[in-house]
């Protein structure tokens, strides 16, 4: 039986309910109604509402943080009504993502017993304490707008706890043998002089550099190379400092690439080919011309042990992720969620119906929009025809 200790359980719950107190406005809904079913499991509108509003609040917090970071005054707006290439608004896509996540959570719960995954008594106690604390921290007015009950929060925390425990047993059989061709990493130090144009024409297209301008760029690279070759210790020369002696805008980087070659490597192939002709500590004798720049190339280590170890871990992690995703996708195809559209449509995600997380000292300014709190008659909506959602929306981030 797979278990989490109490400390780990509390960590999961803290992450799931990290932000605490919500604030926002929405129309009144009945959270006890069934919004969807997964197999024999009924999903309450209150649970779905909480997940959506939590995602909204976290997204708004992220945007506001970015605005503050870049010195933009005010708060984020016009987020949810923007339309994507599929014609859906960000708010609509957000709802799709939440329903997809709900589907996955309940499917994982349905398969938990197959992997001896359960919720321990300590975890259940921590879950109930966290749910009670959430209800305590949010006043009755906001809880009514969320339409969420303490039982809904308990259910959500149980679902995310099960999900956190399913990944390892689902991926235990992944092949952890990684070949040298997949993992061996070569480390280089390079200085790149870009040949990409920076000016645009009247139509907004980038103007290519002239042959004369490219020649000037190559000359800069050659000056850097000459300085490196003239240093007393080429293998340990500070290529970044030498590059800046030529031009303050230039700098050195030390990327690694897969020695045997890989389509995942982003380093210019011309640079890779040049490096593989060198010995450790040697610099390429001439400037290397790449697709979008001229390069000065030094081979630091043909086999970088640290980078190789990290690559091996990455390969194994990607294999596990692929197996987990494909297994879950197969389960979801077998047990798609059936959504009651008329109930689901009661929740809207728009620029005028949004939620945020309040800081401890903030006032509840966003609740001034109480004019929107009109209770709708939904008594006939539980009998709406079930539909099946397509499993194509993006994952929700409120997890």
XYZ file of C-alpha atoms in Angstrom:
399
model
C 0.000 0.000 0.000
C 1.421 3.354 -1.025
C 1.274 5.988 1.707
C 2.370 9.554 2.335
C 3.525 10.628 5.739
C 1.649 13.347 7.516
C 4.188 16.027 6.617
C 3.933 15.176 2.920
C 0.153 15.123 3.107
C 0.084 18.576 4.662
C 2.433 19.800 1.924
C 0.021 18.657 -0.773
C -2.899 20.342 0.976
C -0.941 23.544 1.501
C -0.192 23.652 -2.224
C -3.798 22.927 -3.134
C -5.172 25.669 -0.880
C -2.117 27.918 -0.890
C -3.656 31.312 -1.486
C -6.395 31.164 1.144
C -9.035 33.871 1.107
C -10.941 34.606 -2.086
C -12.756 37.698 -3.221
C -14.930 38.213 -6.272
C -18.361 38.477 -7.769
C -20.664 36.062 -9.539
C -24.327 35.167 -9.886
C -25.814 32.897 -7.248
C -25.889 29.203 -8.162
C -26.869 25.989 -6.402
C -23.614 24.167 -5.713
C -25.382 20.948 -4.727
C -26.555 20.301 -8.276
C -24.825 17.613 -10.325
C -22.860 19.241 -13.125
C -21.300 16.045 -14.514
C -20.816 12.329 -13.983
C -17.754 10.143 -14.416
C -18.867 6.531 -14.333
C -21.029 6.276 -11.219
C -19.453 9.339 -9.596
C -21.436 12.576 -9.478
C -19.585 15.888 -9.664
C -21.168 18.785 -7.824
C -21.401 22.241 -9.311
C -19.829 23.528 -6.097
C -16.657 21.501 -6.662
C -16.384 22.667 -10.272
C -17.083 26.259 -9.229
C -14.328 26.219 -6.619
C -11.773 24.833 -9.079
C -12.645 27.447 -11.694
C -12.580 30.383 -9.286
C -9.326 29.176 -7.744
C -7.787 29.027 -11.204
C -9.068 32.521 -11.972
C -7.628 33.886 -8.759
C -4.237 32.272 -9.283
C -4.096 33.534 -12.862
C -4.937 37.077 -11.768
C -2.292 36.886 -9.035
C 0.264 35.833 -11.625
C -0.617 38.651 -14.023
C -0.589 41.241 -11.242
C 2.789 39.964 -10.082
C 4.185 40.382 -13.591
C 2.759 43.889 -13.838
C 4.330 44.827 -10.534
C 7.623 43.287 -11.580
C 7.723 45.388 -14.744
C 6.496 48.551 -13.064
C 3.036 48.625 -14.652
C 0.496 50.421 -12.452
C -3.037 49.215 -11.803
C -4.258 45.626 -11.920
C -4.710 43.039 -14.645
C -7.849 43.392 -16.766
C -9.204 42.232 -20.092
C -7.853 38.747 -19.505
C -10.816 36.430 -19.839
C -12.739 37.919 -22.776
C -9.865 37.706 -25.256
C -10.420 35.166 -28.023
C -7.938 32.546 -29.142
C -7.398 31.013 -32.573
C -10.173 28.488 -31.865
C -12.717 31.280 -31.415
C -13.145 30.586 -27.714
C -12.467 33.191 -25.079
C -9.746 32.606 -22.504
C -12.523 32.191 -19.947
C -14.256 29.504 -21.997
C -10.998 27.647 -22.548
C -10.328 27.906 -18.830
C -13.643 26.206 -18.113
C -12.829 23.454 -20.621
C -9.509 22.892 -18.893
C -11.120 22.580 -15.477
C -13.660 20.049 -16.737
C -10.854 18.043 -18.314
C -8.988 18.059 -15.014
C -12.118 16.959 -13.142
C -12.429 14.061 -15.595
C -8.824 13.052 -14.960
C -9.096 13.345 -11.181
C -12.105 11.053 -10.986
C -10.597 8.559 -13.447
C -7.424 8.394 -11.352
C -9.561 7.795 -8.276
C -11.363 4.970 -10.083
C -8.024 3.250 -10.812
C -6.392 3.949 -7.449
C -7.197 0.523 -6.039
C -5.381 -1.106 -8.969
C -2.154 0.353 -7.541
C -3.016 -0.049 -3.848
C -3.277 3.719 -3.536
C -5.399 4.860 -0.618
C -5.800 7.872 1.636
C -4.449 7.177 5.099
C -6.170 8.153 8.328
C -3.566 10.884 8.911
C -4.119 12.248 5.407
C -7.891 12.213 5.835
C -7.549 14.078 9.125
C -5.285 16.677 7.488
C -7.723 17.029 4.592
C -10.677 17.687 6.871
C -8.700 20.189 8.918
C -7.596 22.026 5.765
C -11.160 22.116 4.411
C -12.521 23.447 7.706
C -9.801 26.117 7.754
C -10.705 27.197 4.215
C -14.364 27.571 5.164
C -13.351 29.508 8.274
C -11.051 31.859 6.332
C -13.683 32.758 3.700
C -16.761 34.644 4.834
C -20.296 33.439 4.216
C -20.848 35.935 1.403
C -17.936 34.697 -0.718
C -18.733 31.048 0.030
C -22.242 31.662 -1.289
C -20.810 33.162 -4.472
C -18.471 30.181 -4.838
C -21.397 27.837 -4.095
C -18.847 25.568 -2.432
C -19.357 23.510 0.696
C -16.874 22.036 3.134
C -17.671 18.610 1.662
C -16.740 19.914 -1.804
C -13.357 21.060 -0.499
C -12.803 17.702 1.210
C -13.625 15.911 -2.050
C -11.254 18.126 -4.024
C -8.395 17.571 -1.581
C -8.998 13.815 -1.594
C -8.840 13.803 -5.384
C -5.596 15.784 -5.620
C -4.047 13.659 -2.868
C -4.817 10.484 -4.812
C -3.416 12.051 -7.968
C -0.165 12.933 -6.187
C 0.235 9.285 -5.163
C -0.591 7.716 -8.531
C 2.346 8.898 -10.654
C 5.052 6.673 -9.146
C 3.179 3.340 -9.230
C 1.845 4.099 -12.710
C 5.380 4.623 -14.015
C 7.300 2.040 -11.987
C 7.898 -0.182 -15.027
C 9.562 2.516 -17.137
C 12.910 1.492 -18.638
C 15.598 3.365 -16.687
C 18.483 2.243 -18.871
C 19.688 5.214 -20.928
C 22.233 4.614 -23.678
C 25.376 6.676 -24.106
C 24.039 7.982 -27.409
C 21.022 9.402 -25.567
C 22.744 10.872 -22.532
C 26.404 11.759 -23.264
C 26.804 15.540 -23.240
C 29.539 17.720 -24.707
C 30.204 21.133 -23.147
C 31.409 24.132 -25.142
C 31.924 27.830 -24.576
C 30.774 30.031 -27.434
C 30.555 33.678 -28.375
C 27.855 34.391 -30.928
C 27.715 37.467 -33.151
C 24.190 37.487 -34.529
C 23.511 38.126 -38.205
C 19.778 38.511 -37.733
C 18.390 41.846 -38.837
C 16.998 44.265 -36.275
C 15.249 46.736 -38.588
C 11.761 46.245 -40.054
C 10.178 47.478 -43.281
C 6.835 49.252 -43.575
C 5.024 45.898 -43.597
C 6.675 44.796 -40.371
C 9.028 42.300 -42.011
C 12.591 42.008 -40.747
C 15.153 43.494 -43.115
C 18.095 41.164 -43.791
C 21.606 42.446 -43.221
C 23.581 43.439 -46.297
C 26.725 41.543 -47.248
C 28.770 44.466 -45.956
C 26.979 44.402 -42.602
C 27.518 40.643 -42.334
C 31.200 41.125 -43.055
C 31.369 43.597 -40.174
C 29.745 41.017 -37.892
C 32.248 38.382 -38.943
C 35.068 40.791 -38.249
C 33.800 41.238 -34.682
C 33.829 37.474 -34.195
C 37.325 37.294 -35.626
C 38.542 39.945 -33.171
C 37.167 37.873 -30.281
C 38.811 34.726 -31.651
C 42.143 36.511 -32.004
C 41.987 37.609 -28.363
C 41.173 34.092 -27.175
C 43.984 32.527 -29.224
C 46.427 35.163 -27.944
C 45.683 34.416 -24.285
C 48.240 32.551 -22.186
C 45.763 29.780 -21.286
C 43.208 29.214 -24.038
C 41.438 26.429 -22.128
C 40.696 28.713 -19.164
C 40.469 32.080 -20.924
C 37.544 34.268 -19.834
C 35.811 34.398 -23.191
C 33.012 36.565 -21.849
C 35.432 39.288 -20.734
C 37.398 39.060 -23.962
C 34.201 39.363 -26.013
C 33.202 42.490 -24.112
C 36.591 44.033 -24.829
C 35.589 43.883 -28.489
C 31.954 44.955 -28.030
C 29.989 45.492 -24.812
C 26.933 43.809 -26.352
C 28.754 40.499 -26.819
C 28.845 37.720 -24.229
C 29.896 34.096 -23.856
C 27.653 31.143 -22.981
C 28.504 27.546 -22.072
C 25.828 25.245 -23.512
C 25.937 21.446 -23.654
C 24.686 19.259 -26.479
C 24.185 15.537 -27.049
C 27.494 14.175 -28.331
C 25.853 11.692 -30.672
C 23.463 14.324 -31.993
C 19.818 14.881 -31.107
C 16.844 16.651 -32.629
C 16.231 18.151 -29.169
C 19.487 20.101 -29.237
C 19.028 23.771 -30.091
C 22.705 24.585 -30.590
C 23.577 25.323 -34.218
C 24.754 22.152 -35.981
C 27.763 23.957 -37.421
C 28.908 24.702 -33.869
C 28.404 21.090 -32.814
C 30.338 19.782 -35.817
C 33.211 22.176 -35.146
C 33.391 21.236 -31.455
C 33.541 17.517 -32.186
C 36.717 18.082 -34.209
C 38.518 19.566 -31.186
C 40.189 18.244 -28.058
C 39.293 19.429 -24.558
C 40.456 23.025 -24.076
C 40.983 23.770 -27.754
C 39.371 26.640 -29.646
C 38.278 26.319 -33.276
C 40.968 27.835 -35.484
C 38.523 29.935 -37.501
C 35.209 31.698 -37.024
C 32.284 29.257 -37.499
C 29.419 30.431 -39.675
C 26.016 29.248 -38.457
C 22.475 29.752 -39.667
C 21.985 33.063 -37.881
C 25.388 34.178 -36.690
C 29.154 33.830 -36.493
C 30.625 31.825 -33.616
C 33.831 31.538 -31.686
C 33.862 27.955 -30.358
C 35.905 26.312 -27.623
C 35.499 22.679 -26.573
C 35.524 22.538 -22.778
C 34.750 18.846 -22.192
C 33.944 16.182 -24.750
C 32.158 14.302 -21.948
C 30.697 16.545 -19.282
C 29.795 14.187 -16.422
C 27.407 16.544 -14.611
C 25.519 17.467 -17.782
C 25.390 13.792 -18.779
C 23.937 12.807 -15.401
C 21.307 15.540 -15.672
C 20.448 14.449 -19.214
C 19.998 10.862 -18.038
C 17.588 12.017 -15.340
C 15.718 14.118 -17.899
C 15.345 11.194 -20.297
C 13.964 8.939 -17.545
C 11.642 11.691 -16.330
C 10.324 12.226 -19.861
C 9.714 8.494 -20.271
C 7.748 8.425 -17.045
C 5.783 11.500 -18.034
C 4.962 9.992 -21.434
C 3.789 6.718 -19.855
C 1.719 8.523 -17.242
C 0.094 10.776 -19.846
C -0.650 7.975 -22.294
C -2.075 5.704 -19.588
C -4.287 8.462 -18.244
C -5.383 9.401 -21.759
C -6.439 5.799 -22.417
C -8.419 5.702 -19.181
C -10.168 8.975 -20.004
C -11.137 7.641 -23.446
C -12.781 4.696 -21.716
C -14.578 6.850 -19.151
C -15.314 10.273 -20.617
C -17.065 12.773 -18.422
C -20.729 13.453 -19.153
C -21.553 17.099 -18.593
C -24.959 18.649 -17.916
C -24.520 21.672 -20.136
C -27.366 23.753 -18.719
C -25.958 23.406 -15.223
C -22.375 23.979 -16.409
C -23.421 27.107 -18.304
C -24.420 28.742 -15.013
C -20.736 29.379 -14.350
C -19.201 32.111 -16.481
C -15.597 33.245 -16.617
C -15.398 36.761 -18.006
C -13.646 40.028 -17.260
C -16.728 41.127 -15.296
C -17.062 37.844 -13.378
C -13.658 37.211 -11.888
C -12.084 36.203 -8.590
C -8.852 37.158 -6.855
C -6.973 36.154 -3.729
C -6.945 38.824 -1.045
C -3.865 39.730 0.914
C -4.295 39.712 4.662
C -4.626 43.512 4.869
C -6.692 44.150 1.747
C -10.274 45.343 1.751
C -12.943 43.435 -0.134
C -13.266 46.035 -2.869
C -14.138 43.553 -5.579
C -17.385 42.632 -3.864
C -18.944 45.948 -4.804
C -20.491 44.305 -7.839
C -23.337 42.774 -5.858
C -25.746 43.869 -8.542
C -24.687 40.760 -10.409
C -25.822 38.456 -7.594
C -29.210 37.603 -9.031
C -30.447 34.111 -8.232
C -31.500 32.162 -11.293
C -34.243 29.548 -11.417
C -32.363 26.345 -12.122
C -34.949 23.827 -10.917
C -35.460 22.355 -14.373
C -31.811 22.272 -15.358
C -30.798 19.024 -13.671
C -32.740 17.092 -16.294
C -30.777 18.570 -19.180
C -29.383 16.184 -21.762
C -25.875 14.914 -20.967
C -23.079 15.637 -23.381
C -19.507 14.379 -23.469
C -16.671 16.860 -23.387
C -13.773 16.464 -25.803
C -10.436 15.899 -24.141
C -8.684 18.744 -25.928
C -8.588 21.692 -23.537
C -5.464 22.854 -21.734
C -4.753 21.658 -18.183
C -5.973 23.935 -15.418
C -3.222 25.442 -13.350
C -5.017 25.580 -10.028
C -3.507 22.404 -8.723
